[in-house]
PDB file of C-alpha atoms in Angstrom:
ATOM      1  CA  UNK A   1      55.227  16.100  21.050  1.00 41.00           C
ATOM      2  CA  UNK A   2      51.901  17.457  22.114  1.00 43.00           C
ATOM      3  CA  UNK A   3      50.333  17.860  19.144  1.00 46.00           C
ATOM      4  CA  UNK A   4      50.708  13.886  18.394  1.00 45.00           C
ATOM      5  CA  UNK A   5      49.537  13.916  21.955  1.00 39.00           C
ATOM      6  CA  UNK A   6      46.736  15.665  21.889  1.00 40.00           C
ATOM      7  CA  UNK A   7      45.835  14.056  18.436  1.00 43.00           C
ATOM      8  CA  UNK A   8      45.613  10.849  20.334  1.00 43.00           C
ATOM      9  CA  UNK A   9      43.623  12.164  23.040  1.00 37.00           C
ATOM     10  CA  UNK A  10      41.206  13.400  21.109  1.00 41.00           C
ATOM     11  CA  UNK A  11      40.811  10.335  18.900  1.00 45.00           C
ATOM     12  CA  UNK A  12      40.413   8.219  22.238  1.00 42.00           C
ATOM     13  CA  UNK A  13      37.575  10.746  23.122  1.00 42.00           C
ATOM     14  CA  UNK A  14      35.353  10.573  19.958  1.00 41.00           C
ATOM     15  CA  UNK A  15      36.098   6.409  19.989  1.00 42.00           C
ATOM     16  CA  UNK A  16      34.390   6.523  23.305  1.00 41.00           C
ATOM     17  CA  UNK A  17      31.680   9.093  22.637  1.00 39.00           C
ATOM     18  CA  UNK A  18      30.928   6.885  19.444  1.00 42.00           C
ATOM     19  CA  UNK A  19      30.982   4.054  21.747  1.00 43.00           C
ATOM     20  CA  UNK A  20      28.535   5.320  24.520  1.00 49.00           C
ATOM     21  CA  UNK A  21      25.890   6.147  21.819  1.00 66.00           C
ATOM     22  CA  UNK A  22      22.585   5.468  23.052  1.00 84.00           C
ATOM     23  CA  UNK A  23      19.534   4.202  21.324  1.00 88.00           C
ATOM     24  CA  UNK A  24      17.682   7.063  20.531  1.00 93.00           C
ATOM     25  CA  UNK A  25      13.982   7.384  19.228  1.00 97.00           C
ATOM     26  CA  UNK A  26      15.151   9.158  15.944  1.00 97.00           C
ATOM     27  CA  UNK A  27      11.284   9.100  14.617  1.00 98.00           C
ATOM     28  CA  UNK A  28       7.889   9.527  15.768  1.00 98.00           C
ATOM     29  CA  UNK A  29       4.445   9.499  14.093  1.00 98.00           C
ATOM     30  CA  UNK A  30       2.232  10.378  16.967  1.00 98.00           C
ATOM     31  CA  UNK A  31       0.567   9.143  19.237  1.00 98.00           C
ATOM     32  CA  UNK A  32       2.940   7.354  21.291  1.00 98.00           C
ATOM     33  CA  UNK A  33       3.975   6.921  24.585  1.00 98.00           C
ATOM     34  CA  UNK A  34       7.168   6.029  26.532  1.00 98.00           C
ATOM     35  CA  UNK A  35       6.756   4.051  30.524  1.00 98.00           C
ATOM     36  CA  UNK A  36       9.272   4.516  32.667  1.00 96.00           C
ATOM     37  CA  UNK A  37       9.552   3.906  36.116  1.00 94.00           C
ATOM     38  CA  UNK A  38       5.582   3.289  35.891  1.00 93.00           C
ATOM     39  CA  UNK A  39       5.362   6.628  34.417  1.00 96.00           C
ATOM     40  CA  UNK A  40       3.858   7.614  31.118  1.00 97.00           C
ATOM     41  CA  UNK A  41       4.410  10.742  29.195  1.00 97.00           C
ATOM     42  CA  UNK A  42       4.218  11.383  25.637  1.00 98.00           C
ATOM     43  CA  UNK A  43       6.999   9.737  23.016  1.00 98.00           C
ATOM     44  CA  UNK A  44       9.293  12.689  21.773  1.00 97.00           C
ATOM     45  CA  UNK A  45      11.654  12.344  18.739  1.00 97.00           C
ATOM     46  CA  UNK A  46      15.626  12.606  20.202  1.00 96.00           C
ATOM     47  CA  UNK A  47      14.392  10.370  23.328  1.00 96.00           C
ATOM     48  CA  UNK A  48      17.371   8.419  24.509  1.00 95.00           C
ATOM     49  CA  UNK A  49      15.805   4.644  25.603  1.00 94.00           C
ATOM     50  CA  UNK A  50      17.107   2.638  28.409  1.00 92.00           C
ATOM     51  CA  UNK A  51      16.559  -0.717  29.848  1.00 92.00           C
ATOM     52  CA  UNK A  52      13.475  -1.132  31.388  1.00 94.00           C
ATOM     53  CA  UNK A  53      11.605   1.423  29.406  1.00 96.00           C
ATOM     54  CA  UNK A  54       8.359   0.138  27.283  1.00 98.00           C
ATOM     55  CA  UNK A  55       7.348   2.205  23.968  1.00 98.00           C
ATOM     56  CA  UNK A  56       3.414   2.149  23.806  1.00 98.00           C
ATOM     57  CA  UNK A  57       2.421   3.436  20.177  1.00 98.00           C
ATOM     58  CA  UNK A  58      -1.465   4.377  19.055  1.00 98.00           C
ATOM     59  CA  UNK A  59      -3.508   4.529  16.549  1.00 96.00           C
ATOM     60  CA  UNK A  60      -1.912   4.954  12.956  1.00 96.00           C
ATOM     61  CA  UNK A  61       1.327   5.344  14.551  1.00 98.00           C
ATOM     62  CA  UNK A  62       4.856   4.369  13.965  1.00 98.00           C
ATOM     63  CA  UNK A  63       7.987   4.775  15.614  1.00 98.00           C
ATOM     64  CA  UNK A  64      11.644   4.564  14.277  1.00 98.00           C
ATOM     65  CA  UNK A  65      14.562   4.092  16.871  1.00 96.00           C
ATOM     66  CA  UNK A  66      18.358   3.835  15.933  1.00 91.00           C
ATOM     67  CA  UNK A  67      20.690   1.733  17.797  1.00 87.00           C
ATOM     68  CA  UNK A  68      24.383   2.308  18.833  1.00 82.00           C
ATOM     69  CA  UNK A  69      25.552   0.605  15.742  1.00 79.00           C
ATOM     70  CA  UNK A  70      23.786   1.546  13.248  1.00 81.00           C
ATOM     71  CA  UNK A  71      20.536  -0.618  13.548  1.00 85.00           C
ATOM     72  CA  UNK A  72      16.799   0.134  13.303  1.00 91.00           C
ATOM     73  CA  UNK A  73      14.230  -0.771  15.197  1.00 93.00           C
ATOM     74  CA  UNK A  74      10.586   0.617  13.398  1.00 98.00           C
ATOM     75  CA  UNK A  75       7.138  -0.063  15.138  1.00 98.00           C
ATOM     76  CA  UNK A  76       3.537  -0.069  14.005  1.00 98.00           C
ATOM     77  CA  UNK A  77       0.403   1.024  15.431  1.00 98.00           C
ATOM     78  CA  UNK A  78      -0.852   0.072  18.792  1.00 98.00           C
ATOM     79  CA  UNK A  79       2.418  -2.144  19.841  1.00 98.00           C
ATOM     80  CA  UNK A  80       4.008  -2.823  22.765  1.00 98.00           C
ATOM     81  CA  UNK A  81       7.953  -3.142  22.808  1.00 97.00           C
ATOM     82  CA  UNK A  82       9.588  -3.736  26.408  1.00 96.00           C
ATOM     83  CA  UNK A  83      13.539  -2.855  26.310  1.00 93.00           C
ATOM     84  CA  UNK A  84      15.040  -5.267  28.986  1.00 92.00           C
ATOM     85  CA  UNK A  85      18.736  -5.425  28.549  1.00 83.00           C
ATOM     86  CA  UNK A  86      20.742  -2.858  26.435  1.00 79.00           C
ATOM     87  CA  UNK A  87      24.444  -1.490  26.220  1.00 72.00           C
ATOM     88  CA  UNK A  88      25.937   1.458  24.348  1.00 64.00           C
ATOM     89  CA  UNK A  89      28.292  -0.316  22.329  1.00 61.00           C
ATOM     90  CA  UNK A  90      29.110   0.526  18.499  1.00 54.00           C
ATOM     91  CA  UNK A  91      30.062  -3.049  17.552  1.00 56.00           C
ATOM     92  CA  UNK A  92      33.446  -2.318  16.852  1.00 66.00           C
ATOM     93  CA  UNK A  93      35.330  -3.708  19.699  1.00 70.00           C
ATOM     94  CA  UNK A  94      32.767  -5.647  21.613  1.00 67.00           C
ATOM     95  CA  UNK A  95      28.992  -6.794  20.847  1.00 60.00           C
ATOM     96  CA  UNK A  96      26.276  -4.674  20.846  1.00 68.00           C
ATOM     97  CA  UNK A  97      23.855  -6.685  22.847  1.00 74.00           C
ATOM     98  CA  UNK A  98      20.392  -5.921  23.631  1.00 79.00           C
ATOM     99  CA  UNK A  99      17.249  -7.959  24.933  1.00 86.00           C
ATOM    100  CA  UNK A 100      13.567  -6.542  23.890  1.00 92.00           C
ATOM    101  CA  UNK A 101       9.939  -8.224  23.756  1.00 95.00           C
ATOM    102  CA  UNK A 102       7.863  -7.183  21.326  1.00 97.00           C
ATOM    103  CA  UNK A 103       4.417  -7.766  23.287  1.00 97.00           C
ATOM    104  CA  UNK A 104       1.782  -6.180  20.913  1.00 97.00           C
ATOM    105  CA  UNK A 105       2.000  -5.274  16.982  1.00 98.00           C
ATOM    106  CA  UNK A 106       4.156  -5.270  14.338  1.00 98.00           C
ATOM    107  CA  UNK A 107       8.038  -4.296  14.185  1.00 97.00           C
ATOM    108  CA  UNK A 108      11.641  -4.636  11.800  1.00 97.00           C
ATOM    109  CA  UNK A 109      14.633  -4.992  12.952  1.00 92.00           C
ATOM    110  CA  UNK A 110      17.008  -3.665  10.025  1.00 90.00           C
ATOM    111  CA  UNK A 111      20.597  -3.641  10.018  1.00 80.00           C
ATOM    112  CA  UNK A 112      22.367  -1.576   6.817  1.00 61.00           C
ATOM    113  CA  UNK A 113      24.797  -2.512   4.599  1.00 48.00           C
ATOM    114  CA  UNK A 114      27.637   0.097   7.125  1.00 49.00           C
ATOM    115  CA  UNK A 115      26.508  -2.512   9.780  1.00 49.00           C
ATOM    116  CA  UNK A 116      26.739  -5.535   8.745  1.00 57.00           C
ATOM    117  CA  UNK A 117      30.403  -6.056   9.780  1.00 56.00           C
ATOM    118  CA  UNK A 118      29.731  -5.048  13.844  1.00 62.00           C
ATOM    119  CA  UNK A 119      29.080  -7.409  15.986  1.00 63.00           C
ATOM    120  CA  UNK A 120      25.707  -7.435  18.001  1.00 66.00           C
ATOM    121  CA  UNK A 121      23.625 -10.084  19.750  1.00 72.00           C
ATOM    122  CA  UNK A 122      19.968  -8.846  19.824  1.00 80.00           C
ATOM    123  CA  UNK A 123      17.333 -11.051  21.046  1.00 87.00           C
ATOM    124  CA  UNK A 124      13.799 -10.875  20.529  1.00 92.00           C
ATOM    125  CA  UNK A 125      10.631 -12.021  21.615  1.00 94.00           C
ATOM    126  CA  UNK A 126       7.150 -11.646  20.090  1.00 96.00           C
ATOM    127  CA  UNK A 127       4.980 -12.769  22.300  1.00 94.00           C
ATOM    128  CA  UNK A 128       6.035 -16.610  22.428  1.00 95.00           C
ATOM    129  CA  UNK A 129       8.439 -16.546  19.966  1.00 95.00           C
ATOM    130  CA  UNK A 130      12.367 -16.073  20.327  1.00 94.00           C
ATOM    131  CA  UNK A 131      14.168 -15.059  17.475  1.00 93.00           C
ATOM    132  CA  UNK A 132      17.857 -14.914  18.038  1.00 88.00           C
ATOM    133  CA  UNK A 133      19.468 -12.048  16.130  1.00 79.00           C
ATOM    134  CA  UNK A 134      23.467 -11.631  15.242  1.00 72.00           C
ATOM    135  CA  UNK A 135      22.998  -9.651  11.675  1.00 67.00           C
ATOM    136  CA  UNK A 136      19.834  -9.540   9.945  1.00 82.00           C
ATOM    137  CA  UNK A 137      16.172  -7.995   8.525  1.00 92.00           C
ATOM    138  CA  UNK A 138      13.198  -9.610  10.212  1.00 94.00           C
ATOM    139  CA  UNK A 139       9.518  -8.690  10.205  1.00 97.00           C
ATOM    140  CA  UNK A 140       7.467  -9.506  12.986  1.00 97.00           C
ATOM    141  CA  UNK A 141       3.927  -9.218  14.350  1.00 98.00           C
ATOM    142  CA  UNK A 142       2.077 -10.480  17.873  1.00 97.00           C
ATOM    143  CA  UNK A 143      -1.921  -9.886  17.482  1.00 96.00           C
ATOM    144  CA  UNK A 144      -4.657 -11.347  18.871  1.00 96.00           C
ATOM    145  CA  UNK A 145      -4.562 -14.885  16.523  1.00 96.00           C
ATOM    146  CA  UNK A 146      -0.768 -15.403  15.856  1.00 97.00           C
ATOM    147  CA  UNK A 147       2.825 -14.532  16.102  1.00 97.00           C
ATOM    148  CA  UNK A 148       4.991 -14.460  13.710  1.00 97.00           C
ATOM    149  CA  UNK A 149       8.324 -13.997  12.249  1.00 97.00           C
ATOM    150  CA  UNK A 150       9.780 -13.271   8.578  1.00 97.00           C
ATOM    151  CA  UNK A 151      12.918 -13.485   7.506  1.00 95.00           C
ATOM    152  CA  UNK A 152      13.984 -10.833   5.086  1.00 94.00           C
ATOM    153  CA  UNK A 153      17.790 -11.173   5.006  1.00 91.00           C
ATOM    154  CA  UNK A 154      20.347 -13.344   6.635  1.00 89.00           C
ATOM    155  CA  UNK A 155      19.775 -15.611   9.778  1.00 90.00           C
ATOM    156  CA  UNK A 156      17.635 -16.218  12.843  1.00 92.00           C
ATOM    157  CA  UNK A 157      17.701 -19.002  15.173  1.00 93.00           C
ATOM    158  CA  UNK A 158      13.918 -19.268  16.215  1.00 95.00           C
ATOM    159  CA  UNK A 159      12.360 -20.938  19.527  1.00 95.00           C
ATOM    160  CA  UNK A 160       8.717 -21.171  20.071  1.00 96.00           C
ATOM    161  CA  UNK A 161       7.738 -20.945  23.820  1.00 93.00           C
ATOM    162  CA  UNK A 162       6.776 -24.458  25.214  1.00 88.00           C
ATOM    163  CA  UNK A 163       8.544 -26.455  22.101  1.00 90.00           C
ATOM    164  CA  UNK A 164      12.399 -27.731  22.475  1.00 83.00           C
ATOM    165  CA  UNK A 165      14.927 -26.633  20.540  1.00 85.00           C
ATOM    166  CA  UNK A 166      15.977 -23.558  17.648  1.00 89.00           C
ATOM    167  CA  UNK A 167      15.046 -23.749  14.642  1.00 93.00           C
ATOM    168  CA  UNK A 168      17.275 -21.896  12.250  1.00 93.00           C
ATOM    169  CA  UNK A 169      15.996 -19.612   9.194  1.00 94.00           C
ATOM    170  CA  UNK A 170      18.659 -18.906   6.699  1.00 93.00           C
ATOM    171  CA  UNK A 171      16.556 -18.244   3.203  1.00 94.00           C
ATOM    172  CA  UNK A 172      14.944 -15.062   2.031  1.00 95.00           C
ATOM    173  CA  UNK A 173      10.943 -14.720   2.787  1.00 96.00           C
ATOM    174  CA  UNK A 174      10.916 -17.925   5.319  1.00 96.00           C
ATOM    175  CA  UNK A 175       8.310 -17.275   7.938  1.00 95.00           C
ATOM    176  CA  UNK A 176       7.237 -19.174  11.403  1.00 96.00           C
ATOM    177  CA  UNK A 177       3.697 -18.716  12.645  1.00 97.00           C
ATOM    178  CA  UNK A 178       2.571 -19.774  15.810  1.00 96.00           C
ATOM    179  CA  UNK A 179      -1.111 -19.660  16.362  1.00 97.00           C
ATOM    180  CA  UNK A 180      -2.399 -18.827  20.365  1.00 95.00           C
ATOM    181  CA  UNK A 181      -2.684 -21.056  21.815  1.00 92.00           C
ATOM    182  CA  UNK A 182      -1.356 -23.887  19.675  1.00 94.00           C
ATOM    183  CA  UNK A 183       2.269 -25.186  18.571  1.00 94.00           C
ATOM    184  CA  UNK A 184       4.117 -23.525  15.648  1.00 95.00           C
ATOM    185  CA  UNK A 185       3.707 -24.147  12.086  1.00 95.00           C
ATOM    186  CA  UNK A 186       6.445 -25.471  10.307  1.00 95.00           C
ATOM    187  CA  UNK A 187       8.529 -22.739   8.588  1.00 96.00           C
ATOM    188  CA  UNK A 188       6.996 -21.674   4.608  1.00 96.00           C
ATOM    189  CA  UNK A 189       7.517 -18.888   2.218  1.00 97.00           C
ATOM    190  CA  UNK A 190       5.668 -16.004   1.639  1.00 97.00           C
ATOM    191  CA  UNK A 191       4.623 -14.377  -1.776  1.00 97.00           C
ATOM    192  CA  UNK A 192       7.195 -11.174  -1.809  1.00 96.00           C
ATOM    193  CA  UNK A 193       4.245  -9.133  -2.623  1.00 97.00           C
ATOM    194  CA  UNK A 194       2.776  -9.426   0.218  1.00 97.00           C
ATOM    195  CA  UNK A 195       6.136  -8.270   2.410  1.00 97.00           C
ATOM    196  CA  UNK A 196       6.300  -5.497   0.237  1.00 96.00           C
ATOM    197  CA  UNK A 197       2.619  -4.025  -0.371  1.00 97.00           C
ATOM    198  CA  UNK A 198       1.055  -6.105   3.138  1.00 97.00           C
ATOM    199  CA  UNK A 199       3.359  -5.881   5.923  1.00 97.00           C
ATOM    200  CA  UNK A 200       6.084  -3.167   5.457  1.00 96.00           C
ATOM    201  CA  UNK A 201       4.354  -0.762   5.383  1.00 97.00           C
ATOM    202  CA  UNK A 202       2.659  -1.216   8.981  1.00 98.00           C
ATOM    203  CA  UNK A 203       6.111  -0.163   9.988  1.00 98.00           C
ATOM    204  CA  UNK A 204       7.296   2.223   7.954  1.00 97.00           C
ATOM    205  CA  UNK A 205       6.926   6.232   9.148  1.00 97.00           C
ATOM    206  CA  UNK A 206       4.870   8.127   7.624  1.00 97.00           C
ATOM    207  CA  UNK A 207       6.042  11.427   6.102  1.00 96.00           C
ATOM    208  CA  UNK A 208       3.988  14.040   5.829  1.00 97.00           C
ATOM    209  CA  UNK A 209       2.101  11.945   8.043  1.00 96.00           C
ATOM    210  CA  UNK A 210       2.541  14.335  11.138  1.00 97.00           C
ATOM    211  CA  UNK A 211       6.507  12.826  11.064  1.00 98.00           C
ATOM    212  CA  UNK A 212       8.284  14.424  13.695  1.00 98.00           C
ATOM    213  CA  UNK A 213      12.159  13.520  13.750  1.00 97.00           C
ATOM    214  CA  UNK A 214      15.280  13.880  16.123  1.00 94.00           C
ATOM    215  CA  UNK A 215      16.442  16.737  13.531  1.00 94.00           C
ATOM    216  CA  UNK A 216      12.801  17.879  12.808  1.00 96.00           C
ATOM    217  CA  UNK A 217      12.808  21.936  12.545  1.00 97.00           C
ATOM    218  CA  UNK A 218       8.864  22.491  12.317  1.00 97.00           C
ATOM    219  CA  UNK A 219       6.480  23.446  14.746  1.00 97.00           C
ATOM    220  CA  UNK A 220       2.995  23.117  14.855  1.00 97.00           C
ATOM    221  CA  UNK A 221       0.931  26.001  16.947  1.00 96.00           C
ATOM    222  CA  UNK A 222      -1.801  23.759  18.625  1.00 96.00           C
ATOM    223  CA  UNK A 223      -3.800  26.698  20.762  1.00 94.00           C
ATOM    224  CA  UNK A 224      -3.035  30.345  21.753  1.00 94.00           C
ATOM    225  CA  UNK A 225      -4.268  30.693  25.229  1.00 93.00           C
ATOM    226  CA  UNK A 226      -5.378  33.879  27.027  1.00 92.00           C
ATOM    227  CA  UNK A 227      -4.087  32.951  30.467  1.00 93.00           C
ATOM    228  CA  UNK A 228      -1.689  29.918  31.776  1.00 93.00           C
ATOM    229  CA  UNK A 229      -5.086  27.683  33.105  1.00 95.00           C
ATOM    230  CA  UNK A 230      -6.316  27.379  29.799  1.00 94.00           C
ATOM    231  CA  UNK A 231      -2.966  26.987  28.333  1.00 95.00           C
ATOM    232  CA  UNK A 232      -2.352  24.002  30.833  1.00 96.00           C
ATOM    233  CA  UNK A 233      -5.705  22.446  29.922  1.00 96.00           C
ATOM    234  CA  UNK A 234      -4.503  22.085  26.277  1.00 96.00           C
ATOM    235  CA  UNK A 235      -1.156  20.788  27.186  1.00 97.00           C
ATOM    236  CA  UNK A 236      -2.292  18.919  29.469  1.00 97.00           C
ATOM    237  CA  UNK A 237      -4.965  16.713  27.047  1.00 97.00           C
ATOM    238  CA  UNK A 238      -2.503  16.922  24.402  1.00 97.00           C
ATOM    239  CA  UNK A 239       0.199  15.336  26.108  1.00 97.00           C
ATOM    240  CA  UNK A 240      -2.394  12.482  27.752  1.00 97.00           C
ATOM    241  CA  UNK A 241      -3.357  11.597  23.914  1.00 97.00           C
ATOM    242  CA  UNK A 242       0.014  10.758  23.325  1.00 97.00           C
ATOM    243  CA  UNK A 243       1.441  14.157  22.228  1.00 98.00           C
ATOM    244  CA  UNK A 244       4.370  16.103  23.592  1.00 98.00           C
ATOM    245  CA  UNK A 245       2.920  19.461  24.197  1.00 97.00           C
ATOM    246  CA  UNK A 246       5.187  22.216  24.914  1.00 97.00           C
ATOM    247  CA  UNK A 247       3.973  25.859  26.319  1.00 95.00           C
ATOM    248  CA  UNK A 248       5.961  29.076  26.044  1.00 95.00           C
ATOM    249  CA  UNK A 249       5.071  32.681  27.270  1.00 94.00           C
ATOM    250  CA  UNK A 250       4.020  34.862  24.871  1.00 92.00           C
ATOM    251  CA  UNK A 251       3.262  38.631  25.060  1.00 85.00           C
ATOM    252  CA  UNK A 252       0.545  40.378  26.895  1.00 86.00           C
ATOM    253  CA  UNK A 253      -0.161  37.359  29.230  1.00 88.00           C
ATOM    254  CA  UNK A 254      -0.674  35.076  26.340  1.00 93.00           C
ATOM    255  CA  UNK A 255       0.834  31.402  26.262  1.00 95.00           C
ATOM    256  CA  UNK A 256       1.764  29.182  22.789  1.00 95.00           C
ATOM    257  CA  UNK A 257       1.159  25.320  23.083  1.00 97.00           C
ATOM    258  CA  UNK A 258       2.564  23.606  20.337  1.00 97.00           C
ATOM    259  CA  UNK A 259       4.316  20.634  18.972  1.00 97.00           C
ATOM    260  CA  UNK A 260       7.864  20.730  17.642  1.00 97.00           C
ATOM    261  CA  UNK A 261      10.879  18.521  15.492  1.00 97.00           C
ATOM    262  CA  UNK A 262       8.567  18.053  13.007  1.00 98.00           C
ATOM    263  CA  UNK A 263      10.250  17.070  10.019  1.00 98.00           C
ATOM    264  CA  UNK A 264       8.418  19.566   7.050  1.00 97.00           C
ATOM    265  CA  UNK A 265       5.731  21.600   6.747  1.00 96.00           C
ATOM    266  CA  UNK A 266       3.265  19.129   5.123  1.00 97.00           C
ATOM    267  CA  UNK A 267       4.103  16.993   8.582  1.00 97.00           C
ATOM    268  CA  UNK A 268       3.197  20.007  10.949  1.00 97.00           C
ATOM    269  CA  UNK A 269      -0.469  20.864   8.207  1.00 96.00           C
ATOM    270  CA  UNK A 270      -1.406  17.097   8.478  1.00 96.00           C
ATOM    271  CA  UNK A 271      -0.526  16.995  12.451  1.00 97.00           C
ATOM    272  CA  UNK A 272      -2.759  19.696  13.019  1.00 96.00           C
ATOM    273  CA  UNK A 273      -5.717  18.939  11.006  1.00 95.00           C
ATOM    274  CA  UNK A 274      -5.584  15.623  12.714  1.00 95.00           C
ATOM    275  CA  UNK A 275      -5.816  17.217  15.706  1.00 96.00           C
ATOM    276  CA  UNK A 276      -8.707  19.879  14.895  1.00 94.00           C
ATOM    277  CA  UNK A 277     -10.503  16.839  13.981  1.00 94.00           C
ATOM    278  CA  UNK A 278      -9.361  14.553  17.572  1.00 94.00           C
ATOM    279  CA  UNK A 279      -9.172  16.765  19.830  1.00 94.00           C
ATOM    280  CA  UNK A 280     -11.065  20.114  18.635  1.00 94.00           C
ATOM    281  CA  UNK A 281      -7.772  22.205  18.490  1.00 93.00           C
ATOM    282  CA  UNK A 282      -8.728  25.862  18.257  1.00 88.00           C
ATOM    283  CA  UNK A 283      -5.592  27.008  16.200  1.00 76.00           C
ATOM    284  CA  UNK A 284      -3.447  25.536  13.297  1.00 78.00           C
ATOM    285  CA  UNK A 285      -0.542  27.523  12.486  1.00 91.00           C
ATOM    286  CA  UNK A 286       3.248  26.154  11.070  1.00 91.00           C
ATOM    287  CA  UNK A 287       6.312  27.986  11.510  1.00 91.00           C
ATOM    288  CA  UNK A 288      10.173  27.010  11.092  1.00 92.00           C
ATOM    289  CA  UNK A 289      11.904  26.224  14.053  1.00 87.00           C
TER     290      UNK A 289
END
């Protein structure tokens, strides 16, 4: 009887591990930045999100996060994505739900063909539009003219701030623009080439970009420092650019600063030459993790 038992057990276990998944930042090409509790620090791949937490991203940046049930969230450069409300759940038994605004920049919200079948209720906002989410792949942007709102695949119910009512988007390539300042536009198509060659890719990650990933096992030596003051100077300006700097005691007094998880060598080269040229980096050397 105890093996049955036990079989059980640990079946209820894993159910409930799957189900507290959190939504992790599986991605990162640097920099970026996560606020929490009004603090900053750098954005590090494996980073579990919660609600509250805002995900600043710089210059030719992009960040990929995975939710509980299966989901993607990817972000473009210099965006601004506020989590407000989010649970753990897989979708299985009861609705993933989640609540983010998407304040600055581009974004998708992709859900794969595994996840099509769990339940979720996501709801965004770009700026002054609300796009109501149950199953779907949307493209989005808020910039300094417009936001806006493309339906790739399956529904949205849309709601521009200031106008009554949802409108609902059910065909492939429909888009809603709302100017600043002004009321929507009435939903149109756009040319597929321009979603593929146009807007994608402002939110697609980079590899051997400087990619680092949740699983990443390269490291990039930023600086070899003679004594811990300098070593804290470099950690400390890499990590206020946006990078997530770690220092380790070498031999003979020395200390390493480097960055880690990324996800090939090519990443950790194209990190560090980036860096030479940013930040005037003394030392580029890759190693395996």
């Amino acid at each position: 009887m105890r093996a049955p038992l036990i079989a059980a057990l640990l079946a209820t276990s894993l159910a409930t591990a799957v189900a507290a998944a959190p939504t992790q930042v599986s991605a990162v090409n640097m920099p970026a930045w996560l606020e929490r509790s009004g603090q900053m620090r750098p954005l590090a791949a494996g980073v579990n999100l919660q609600a509250g937490d805002v995900v600043h991203t710089g210059n030719g940046a992009r960040v990929l996060l995975t939710l509980p049930e299966g989901s993607q969230f990817k972000l473009g450069e210099d965006a601004v994505f506020r989590v407000n409300t989010l649970n753990a759940s897989d979708g299985r038994k009861t609705a993933f739900q989640a609540t983010v605004d998407v304040l600055k920049g581009a974004f998708r919200f992709t859900t794969g063909l595994a996840g099509k079948l769990r339940q979720r209720e996501v709801d965004i906002k770009v700026a002054t539009i609300t796009a109501g989410i149950r199953g779907t792949d949307i493209w989005g942007k808020s910039d300094a003219e417009k936001d806006l709102v493309c339906l790739l695949e399956g529904s949205i119910a849309v709601e521009h701030e200031g106008e009554a009512g949802f409108i609902t988007m059910d065909q492939p390539l429909d888009f809603y623009v709302a100017p600043k300042g002004k009321p929507a536009l009435p939903v149109a198509k756009v040319d597929p080439n321009k979603v593929a060659n146009e807007w994608a890719p402002q939110t697609e990650p980079q590899a051997g970009k400087g990619l680092s990933q949740a699983q990443g096992r390269w490291r990039l030596v930023v600086a070899v420092a003679g004594n811990q003051a300098e070593a804290l100077q470099w950690y400390d300006s890499l990590r206020e650019a946006g990078y997530p700097a770690k220092i380790r005691p070498m031999v003979e007094g020395k200390f390493r600063v480097s960055l880690e998880q990324l996800a090939s060598e090519p990443d950790a080269r194209a990190l560090g030459e980036r860096l030479k040229a940013q930040l005037n980096t003394p030392t580029i050397s890759t190693m395996r993790m």
